[in-house]
PDB file of C-alpha atoms in Angstrom:
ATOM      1  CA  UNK A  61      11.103 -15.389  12.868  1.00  0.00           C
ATOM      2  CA  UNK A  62      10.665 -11.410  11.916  1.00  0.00           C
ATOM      3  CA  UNK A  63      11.427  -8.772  14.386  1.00  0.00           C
ATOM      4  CA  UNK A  64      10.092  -6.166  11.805  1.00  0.00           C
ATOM      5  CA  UNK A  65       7.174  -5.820  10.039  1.00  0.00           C
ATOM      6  CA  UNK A  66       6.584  -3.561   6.889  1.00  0.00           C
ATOM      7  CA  UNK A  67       3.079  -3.173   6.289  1.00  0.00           C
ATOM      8  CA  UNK A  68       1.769  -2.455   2.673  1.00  0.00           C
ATOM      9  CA  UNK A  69      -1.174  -0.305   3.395  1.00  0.00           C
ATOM     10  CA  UNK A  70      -3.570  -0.086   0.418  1.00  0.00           C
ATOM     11  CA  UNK A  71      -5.133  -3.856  -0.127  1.00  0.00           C
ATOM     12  CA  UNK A  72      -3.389  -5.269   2.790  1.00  0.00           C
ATOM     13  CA  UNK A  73      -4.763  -3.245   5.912  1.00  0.00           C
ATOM     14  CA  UNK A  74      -7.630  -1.264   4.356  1.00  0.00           C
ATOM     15  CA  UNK A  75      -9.786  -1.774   0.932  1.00  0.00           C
ATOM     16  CA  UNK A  76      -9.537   1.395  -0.702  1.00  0.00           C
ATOM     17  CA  UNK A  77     -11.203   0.800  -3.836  1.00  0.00           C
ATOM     18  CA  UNK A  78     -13.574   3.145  -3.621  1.00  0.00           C
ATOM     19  CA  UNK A  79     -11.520   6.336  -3.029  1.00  0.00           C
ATOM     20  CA  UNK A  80      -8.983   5.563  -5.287  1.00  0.00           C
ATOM     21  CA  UNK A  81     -11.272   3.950  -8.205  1.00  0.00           C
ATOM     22  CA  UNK A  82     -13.391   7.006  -7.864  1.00  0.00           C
ATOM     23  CA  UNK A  83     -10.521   9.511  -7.755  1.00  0.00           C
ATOM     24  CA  UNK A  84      -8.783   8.064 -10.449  1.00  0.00           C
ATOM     25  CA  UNK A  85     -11.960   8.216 -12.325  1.00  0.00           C
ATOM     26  CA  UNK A  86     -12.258  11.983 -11.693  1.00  0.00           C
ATOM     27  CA  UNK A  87      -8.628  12.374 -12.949  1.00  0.00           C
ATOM     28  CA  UNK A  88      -9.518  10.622 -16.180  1.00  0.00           C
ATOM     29  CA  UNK A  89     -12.579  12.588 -16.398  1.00  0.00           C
ATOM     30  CA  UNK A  90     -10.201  15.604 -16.198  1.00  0.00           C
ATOM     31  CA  UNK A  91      -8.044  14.781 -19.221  1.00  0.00           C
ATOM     32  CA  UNK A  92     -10.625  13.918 -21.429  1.00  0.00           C
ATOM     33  CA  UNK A  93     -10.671  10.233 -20.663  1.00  0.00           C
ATOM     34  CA  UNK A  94     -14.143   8.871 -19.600  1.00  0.00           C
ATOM     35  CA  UNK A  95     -13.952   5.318 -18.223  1.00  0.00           C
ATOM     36  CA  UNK A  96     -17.491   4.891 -16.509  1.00  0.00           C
ATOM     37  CA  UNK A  97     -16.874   1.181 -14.686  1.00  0.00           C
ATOM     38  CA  UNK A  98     -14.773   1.381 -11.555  1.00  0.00           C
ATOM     39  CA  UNK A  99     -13.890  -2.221 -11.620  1.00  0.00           C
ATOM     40  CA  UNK A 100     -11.835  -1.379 -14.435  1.00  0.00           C
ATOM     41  CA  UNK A 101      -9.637   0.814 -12.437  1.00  0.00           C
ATOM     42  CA  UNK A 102      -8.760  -0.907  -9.783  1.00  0.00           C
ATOM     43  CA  UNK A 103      -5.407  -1.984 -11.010  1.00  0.00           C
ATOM     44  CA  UNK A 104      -4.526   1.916 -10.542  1.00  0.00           C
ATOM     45  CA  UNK A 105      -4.704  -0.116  -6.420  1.00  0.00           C
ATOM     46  CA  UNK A 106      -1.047  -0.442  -5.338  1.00  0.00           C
ATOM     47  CA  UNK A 107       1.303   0.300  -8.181  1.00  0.00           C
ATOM     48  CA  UNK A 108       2.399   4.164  -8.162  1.00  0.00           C
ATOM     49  CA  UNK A 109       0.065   6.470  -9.831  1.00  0.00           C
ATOM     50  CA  UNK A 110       2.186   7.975 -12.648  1.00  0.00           C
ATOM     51  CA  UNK A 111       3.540   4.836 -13.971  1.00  0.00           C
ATOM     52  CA  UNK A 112      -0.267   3.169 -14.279  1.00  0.00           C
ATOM     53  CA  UNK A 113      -1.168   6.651 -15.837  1.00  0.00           C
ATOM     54  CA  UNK A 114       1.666   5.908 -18.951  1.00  0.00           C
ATOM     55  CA  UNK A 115       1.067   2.052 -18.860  1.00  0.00           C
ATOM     56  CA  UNK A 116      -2.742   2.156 -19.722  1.00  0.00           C
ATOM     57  CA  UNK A 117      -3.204   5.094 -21.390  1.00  0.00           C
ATOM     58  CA  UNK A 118      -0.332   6.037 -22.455  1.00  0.00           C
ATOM     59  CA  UNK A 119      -0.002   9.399 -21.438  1.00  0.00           C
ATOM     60  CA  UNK A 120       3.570  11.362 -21.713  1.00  0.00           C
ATOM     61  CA  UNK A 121       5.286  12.781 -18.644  1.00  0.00           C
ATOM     62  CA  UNK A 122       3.483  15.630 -18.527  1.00  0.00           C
ATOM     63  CA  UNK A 123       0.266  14.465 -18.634  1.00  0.00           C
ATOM     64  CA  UNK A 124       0.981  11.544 -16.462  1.00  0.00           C
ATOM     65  CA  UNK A 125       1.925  14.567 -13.787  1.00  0.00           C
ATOM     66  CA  UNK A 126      -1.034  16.460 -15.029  1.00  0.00           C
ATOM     67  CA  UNK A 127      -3.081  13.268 -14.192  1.00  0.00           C
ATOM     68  CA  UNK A 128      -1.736  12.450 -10.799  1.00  0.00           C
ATOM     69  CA  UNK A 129      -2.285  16.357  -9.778  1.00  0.00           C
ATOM     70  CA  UNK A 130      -6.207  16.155 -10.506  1.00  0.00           C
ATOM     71  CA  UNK A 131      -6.030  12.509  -8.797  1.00  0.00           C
ATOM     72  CA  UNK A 132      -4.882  13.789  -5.819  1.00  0.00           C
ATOM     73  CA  UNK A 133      -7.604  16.876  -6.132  1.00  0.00           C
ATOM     74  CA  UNK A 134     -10.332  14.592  -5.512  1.00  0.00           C
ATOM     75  CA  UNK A 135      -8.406  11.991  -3.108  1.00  0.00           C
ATOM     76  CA  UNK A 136      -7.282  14.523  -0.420  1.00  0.00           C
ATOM     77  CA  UNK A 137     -10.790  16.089  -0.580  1.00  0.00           C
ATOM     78  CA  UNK A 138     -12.649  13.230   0.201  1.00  0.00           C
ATOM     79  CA  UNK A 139     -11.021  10.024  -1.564  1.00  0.00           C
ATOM     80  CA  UNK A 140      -8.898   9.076   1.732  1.00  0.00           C
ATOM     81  CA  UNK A 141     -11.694   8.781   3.693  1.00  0.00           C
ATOM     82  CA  UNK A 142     -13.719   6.360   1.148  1.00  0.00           C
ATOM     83  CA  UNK A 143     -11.557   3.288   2.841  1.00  0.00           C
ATOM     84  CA  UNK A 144     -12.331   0.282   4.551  1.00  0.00           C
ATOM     85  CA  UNK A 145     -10.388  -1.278   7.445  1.00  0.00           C
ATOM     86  CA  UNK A 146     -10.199  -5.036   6.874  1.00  0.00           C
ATOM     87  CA  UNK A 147     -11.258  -7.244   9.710  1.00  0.00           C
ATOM     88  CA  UNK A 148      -8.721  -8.032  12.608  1.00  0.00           C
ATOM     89  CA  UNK A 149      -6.070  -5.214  11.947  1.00  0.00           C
ATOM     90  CA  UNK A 150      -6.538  -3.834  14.974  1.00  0.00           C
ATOM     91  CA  UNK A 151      -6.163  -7.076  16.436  1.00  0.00           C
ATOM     92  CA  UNK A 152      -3.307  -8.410  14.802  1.00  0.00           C
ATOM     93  CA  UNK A 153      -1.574  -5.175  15.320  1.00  0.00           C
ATOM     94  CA  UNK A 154      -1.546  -5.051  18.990  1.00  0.00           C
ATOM     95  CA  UNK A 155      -0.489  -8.820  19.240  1.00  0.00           C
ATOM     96  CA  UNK A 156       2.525  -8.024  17.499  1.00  0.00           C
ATOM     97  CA  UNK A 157       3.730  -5.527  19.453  1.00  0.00           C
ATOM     98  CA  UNK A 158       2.767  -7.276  22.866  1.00  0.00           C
ATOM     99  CA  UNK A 159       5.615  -9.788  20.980  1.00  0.00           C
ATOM    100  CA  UNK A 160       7.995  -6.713  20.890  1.00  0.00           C
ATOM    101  CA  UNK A 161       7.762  -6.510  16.974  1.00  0.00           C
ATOM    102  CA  UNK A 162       9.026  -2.992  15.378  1.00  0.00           C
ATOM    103  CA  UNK A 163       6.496  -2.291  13.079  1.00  0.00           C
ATOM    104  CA  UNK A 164       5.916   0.533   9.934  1.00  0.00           C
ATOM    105  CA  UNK A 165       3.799   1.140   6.681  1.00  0.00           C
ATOM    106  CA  UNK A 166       5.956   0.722   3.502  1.00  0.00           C
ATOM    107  CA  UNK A 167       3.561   1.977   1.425  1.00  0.00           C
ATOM    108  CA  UNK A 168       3.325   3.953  -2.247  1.00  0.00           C
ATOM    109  CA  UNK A 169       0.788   6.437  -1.253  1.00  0.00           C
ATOM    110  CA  UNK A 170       2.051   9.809  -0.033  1.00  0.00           C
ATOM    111  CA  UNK A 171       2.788   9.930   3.595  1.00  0.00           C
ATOM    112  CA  UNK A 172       0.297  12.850   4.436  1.00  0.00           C
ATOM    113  CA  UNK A 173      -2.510  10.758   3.187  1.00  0.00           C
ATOM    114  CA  UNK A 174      -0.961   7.435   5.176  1.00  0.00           C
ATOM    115  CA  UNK A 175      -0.801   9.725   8.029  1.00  0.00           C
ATOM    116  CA  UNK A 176      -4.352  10.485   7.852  1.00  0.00           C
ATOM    117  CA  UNK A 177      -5.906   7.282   7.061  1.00  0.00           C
ATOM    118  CA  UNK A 178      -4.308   5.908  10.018  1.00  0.00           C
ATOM    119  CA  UNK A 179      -5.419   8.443  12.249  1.00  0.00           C
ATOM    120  CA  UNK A 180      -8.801   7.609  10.627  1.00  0.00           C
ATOM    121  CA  UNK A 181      -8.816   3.922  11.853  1.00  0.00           C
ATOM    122  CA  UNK A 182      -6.943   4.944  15.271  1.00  0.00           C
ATOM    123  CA  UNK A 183      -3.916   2.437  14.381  1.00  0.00           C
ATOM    124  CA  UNK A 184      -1.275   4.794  14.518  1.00  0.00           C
ATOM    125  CA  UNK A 185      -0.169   4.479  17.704  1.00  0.00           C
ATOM    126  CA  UNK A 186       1.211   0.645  16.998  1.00  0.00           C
ATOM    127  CA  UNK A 187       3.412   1.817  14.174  1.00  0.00           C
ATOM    128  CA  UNK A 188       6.860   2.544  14.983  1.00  0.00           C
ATOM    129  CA  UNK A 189       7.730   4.298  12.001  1.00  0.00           C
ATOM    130  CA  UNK A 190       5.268   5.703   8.476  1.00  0.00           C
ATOM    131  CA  UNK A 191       7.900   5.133   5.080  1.00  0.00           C
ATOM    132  CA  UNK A 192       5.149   6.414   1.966  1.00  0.00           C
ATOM    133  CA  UNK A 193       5.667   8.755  -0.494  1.00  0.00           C
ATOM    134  CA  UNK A 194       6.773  12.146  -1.102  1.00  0.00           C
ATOM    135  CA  UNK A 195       4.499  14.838  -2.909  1.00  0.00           C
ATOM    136  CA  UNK A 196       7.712  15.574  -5.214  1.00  0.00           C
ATOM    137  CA  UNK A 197       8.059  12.096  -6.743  1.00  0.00           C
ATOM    138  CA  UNK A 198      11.659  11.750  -5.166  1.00  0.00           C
ATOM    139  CA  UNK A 199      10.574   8.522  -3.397  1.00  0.00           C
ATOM    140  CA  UNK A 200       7.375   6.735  -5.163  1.00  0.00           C
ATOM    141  CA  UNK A 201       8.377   3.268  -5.923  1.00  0.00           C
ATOM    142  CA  UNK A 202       7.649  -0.014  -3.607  1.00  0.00           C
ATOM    143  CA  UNK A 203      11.253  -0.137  -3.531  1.00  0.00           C
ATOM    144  CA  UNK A 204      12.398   3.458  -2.403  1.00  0.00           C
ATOM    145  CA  UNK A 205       9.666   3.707   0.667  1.00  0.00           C
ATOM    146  CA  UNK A 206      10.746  -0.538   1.628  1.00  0.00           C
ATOM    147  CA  UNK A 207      14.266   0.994   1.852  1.00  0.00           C
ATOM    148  CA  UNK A 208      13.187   4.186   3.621  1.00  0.00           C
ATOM    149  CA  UNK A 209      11.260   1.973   5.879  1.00  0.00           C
ATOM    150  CA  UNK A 210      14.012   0.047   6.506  1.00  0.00           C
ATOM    151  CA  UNK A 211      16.277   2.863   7.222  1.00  0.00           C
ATOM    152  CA  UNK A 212      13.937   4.419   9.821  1.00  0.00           C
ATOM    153  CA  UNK A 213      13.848   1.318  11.376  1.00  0.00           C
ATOM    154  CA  UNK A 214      17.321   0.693  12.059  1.00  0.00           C
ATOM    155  CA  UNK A 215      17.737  -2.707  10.609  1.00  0.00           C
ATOM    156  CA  UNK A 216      20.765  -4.127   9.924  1.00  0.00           C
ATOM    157  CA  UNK A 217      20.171  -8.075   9.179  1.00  0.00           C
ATOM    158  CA  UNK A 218      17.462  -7.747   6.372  1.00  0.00           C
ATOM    159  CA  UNK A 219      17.046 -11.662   7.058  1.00  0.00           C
ATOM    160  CA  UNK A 220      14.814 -10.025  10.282  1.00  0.00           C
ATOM    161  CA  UNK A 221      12.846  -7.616   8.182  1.00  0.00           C
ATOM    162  CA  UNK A 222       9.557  -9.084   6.192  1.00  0.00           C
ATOM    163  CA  UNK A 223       6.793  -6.758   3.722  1.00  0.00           C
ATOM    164  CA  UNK A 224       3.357  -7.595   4.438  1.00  0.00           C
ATOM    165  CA  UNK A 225       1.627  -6.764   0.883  1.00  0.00           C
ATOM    166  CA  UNK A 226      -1.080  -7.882  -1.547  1.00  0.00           C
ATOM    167  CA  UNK A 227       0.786  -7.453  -5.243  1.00  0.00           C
ATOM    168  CA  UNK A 228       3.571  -7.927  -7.308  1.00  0.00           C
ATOM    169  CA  UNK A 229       4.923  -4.744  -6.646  1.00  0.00           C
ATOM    170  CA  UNK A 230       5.756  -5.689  -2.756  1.00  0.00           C
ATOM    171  CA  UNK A 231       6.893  -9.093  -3.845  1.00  0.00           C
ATOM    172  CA  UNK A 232       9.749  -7.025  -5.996  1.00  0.00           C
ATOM    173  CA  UNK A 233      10.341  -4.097  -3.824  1.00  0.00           C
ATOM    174  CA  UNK A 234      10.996  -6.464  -1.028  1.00  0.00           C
ATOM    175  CA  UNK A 235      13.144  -8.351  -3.036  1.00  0.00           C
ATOM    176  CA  UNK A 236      15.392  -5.597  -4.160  1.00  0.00           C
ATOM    177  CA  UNK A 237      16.294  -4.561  -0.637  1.00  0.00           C
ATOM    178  CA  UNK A 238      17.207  -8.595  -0.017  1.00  0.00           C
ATOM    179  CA  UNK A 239      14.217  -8.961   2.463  1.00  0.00           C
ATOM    180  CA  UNK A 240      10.943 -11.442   2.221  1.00  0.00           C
ATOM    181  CA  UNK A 241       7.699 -10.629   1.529  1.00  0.00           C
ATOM    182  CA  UNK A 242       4.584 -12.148   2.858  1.00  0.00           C
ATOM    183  CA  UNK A 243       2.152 -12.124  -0.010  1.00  0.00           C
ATOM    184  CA  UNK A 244      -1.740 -11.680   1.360  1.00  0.00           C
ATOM    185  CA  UNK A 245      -4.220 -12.976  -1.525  1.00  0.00           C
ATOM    186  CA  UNK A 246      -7.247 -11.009   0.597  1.00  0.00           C
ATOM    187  CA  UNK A 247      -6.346  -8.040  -1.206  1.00  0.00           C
ATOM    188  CA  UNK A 248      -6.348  -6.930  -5.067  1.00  0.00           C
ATOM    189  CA  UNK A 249      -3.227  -8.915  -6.406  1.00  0.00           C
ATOM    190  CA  UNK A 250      -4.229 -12.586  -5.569  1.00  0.00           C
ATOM    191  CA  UNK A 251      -2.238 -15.947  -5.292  1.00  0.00           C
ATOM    192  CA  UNK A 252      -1.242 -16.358  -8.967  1.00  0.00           C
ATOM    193  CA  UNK A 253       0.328 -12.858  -9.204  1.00  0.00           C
ATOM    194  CA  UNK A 254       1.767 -13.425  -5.946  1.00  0.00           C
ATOM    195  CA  UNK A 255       3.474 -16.872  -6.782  1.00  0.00           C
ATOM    196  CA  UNK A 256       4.680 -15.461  -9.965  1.00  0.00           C
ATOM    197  CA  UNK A 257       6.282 -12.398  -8.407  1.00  0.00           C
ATOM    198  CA  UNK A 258       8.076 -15.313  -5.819  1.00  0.00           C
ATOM    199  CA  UNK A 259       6.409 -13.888  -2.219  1.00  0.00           C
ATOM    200  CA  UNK A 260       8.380 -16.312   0.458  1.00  0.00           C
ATOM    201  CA  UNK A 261       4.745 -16.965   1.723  1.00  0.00           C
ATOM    202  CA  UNK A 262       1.508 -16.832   0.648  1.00  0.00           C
ATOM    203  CA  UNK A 263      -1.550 -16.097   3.278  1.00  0.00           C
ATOM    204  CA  UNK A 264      -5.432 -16.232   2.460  1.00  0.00           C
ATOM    205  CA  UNK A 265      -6.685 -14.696   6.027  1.00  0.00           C
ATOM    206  CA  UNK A 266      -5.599 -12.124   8.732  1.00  0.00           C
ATOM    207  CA  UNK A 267      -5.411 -15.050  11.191  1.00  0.00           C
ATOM    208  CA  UNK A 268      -2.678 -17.362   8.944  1.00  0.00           C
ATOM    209  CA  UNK A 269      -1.053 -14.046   8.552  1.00  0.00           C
ATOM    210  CA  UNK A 270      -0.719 -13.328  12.697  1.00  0.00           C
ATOM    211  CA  UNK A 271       0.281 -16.904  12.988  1.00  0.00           C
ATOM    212  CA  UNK A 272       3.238 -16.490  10.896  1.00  0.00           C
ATOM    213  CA  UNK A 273       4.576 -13.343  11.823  1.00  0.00           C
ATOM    214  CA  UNK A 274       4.318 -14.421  14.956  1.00  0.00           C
ATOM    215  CA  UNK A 275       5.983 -17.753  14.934  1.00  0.00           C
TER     216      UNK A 275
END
């Protein structure tokens, strides 16, 4: 059905809240903003820093900048390593390339820290190529590091290309480089957001999700 497989890493192979809740707390903290319940913040989980920074708080560009900078402070002291790898990644990983799937991270967050969260886990070795962010803010949105991914990939028939990811954001970065996106509801989106965005499919559990992509 798909020969390649973008992953979304952030709610879709690893729970992050922690690191990035707490992080963006510190950043907060920084500018004078004091928001003590990390639930609150876990919609900062998936869409690009900066823009959640102006959406909810309505800081300028500066600031937003400003914000991201002390965010990052805190996350590549210790933030990246307060993550969770979700139950059968490993698993589903290595079945997919025993089918000869090509396989990268499409993800939002920086590469560096991708880099080192999936040396963390010891998953790197089953990804063919690592599309995330740059430092600079040159390529930030879902759709830049899908096209990146895409491009590092080699694929030319974007009907063979899929995003694996748990919010709106992959539904619509998927969709503006013409390929599908599988939406996972075990992340921090859930089904409603995900049928609104228009994912092609919608999984609950890592095993629905291997028996698709493998089909």
């Amino acid at each position: 059905m798909y020969q390649y497989v973008l992953f979304d890493l952030d709610g879709t192979l690893t729970d992050p809240r922690e690191g990035i809740t707490k992080s963006v707390q510190y950043a907060l903290d920084q500018m004078g903003i004091h928001e003590p319940d990390l639930a609150a913040l876990e919609h900062f989980i998936g869409p690009p820093l900066y823009d959640e920074f102006i959406r909810c708080y309505g800081l300028d560009d500066a600031h937003a900048k400003q914000a991201v900078s002390f965010y990052r402070e805190r996350f590549s002291a210790v933030g990246w390593k307060e993550n969770i790898l979700f139950d059968g990644v490993p698993a589903l990983l290595e079945r997919l390339r025993e089918a000869g799937k090509k396989i990268s991270i499409a993800s939002s967050k920086p590469t560096v820290f991708v880099e080192r969260i999936l040396r963390l886990f010891e998953i790197d070795c089953y990804f063919d190529a690592v599309s995330g962010a740059t430092l600079d803010g040159s390529i930030g949105t879902k759709a830049q590091v899908v096209a990146q991914a895409l491009e590092m990939l080699h694929v030319v028939d974007r009907d063979t290309a899929v995003l694996v990811g748990d919010r709106m954001h992959d539904v619509e970065g998927a969709r503006e480089n013409g390929v599908d996106c599988i939406g996972v509801t075990f992340g921090f989106g859930g089904s409603e957001e995900l049928q609104k965005a228009g994912a092609a499919h919608i999984v609950r559990t890592m095993d629905e999700l291997q028996d698709l992509l493998l089909r």
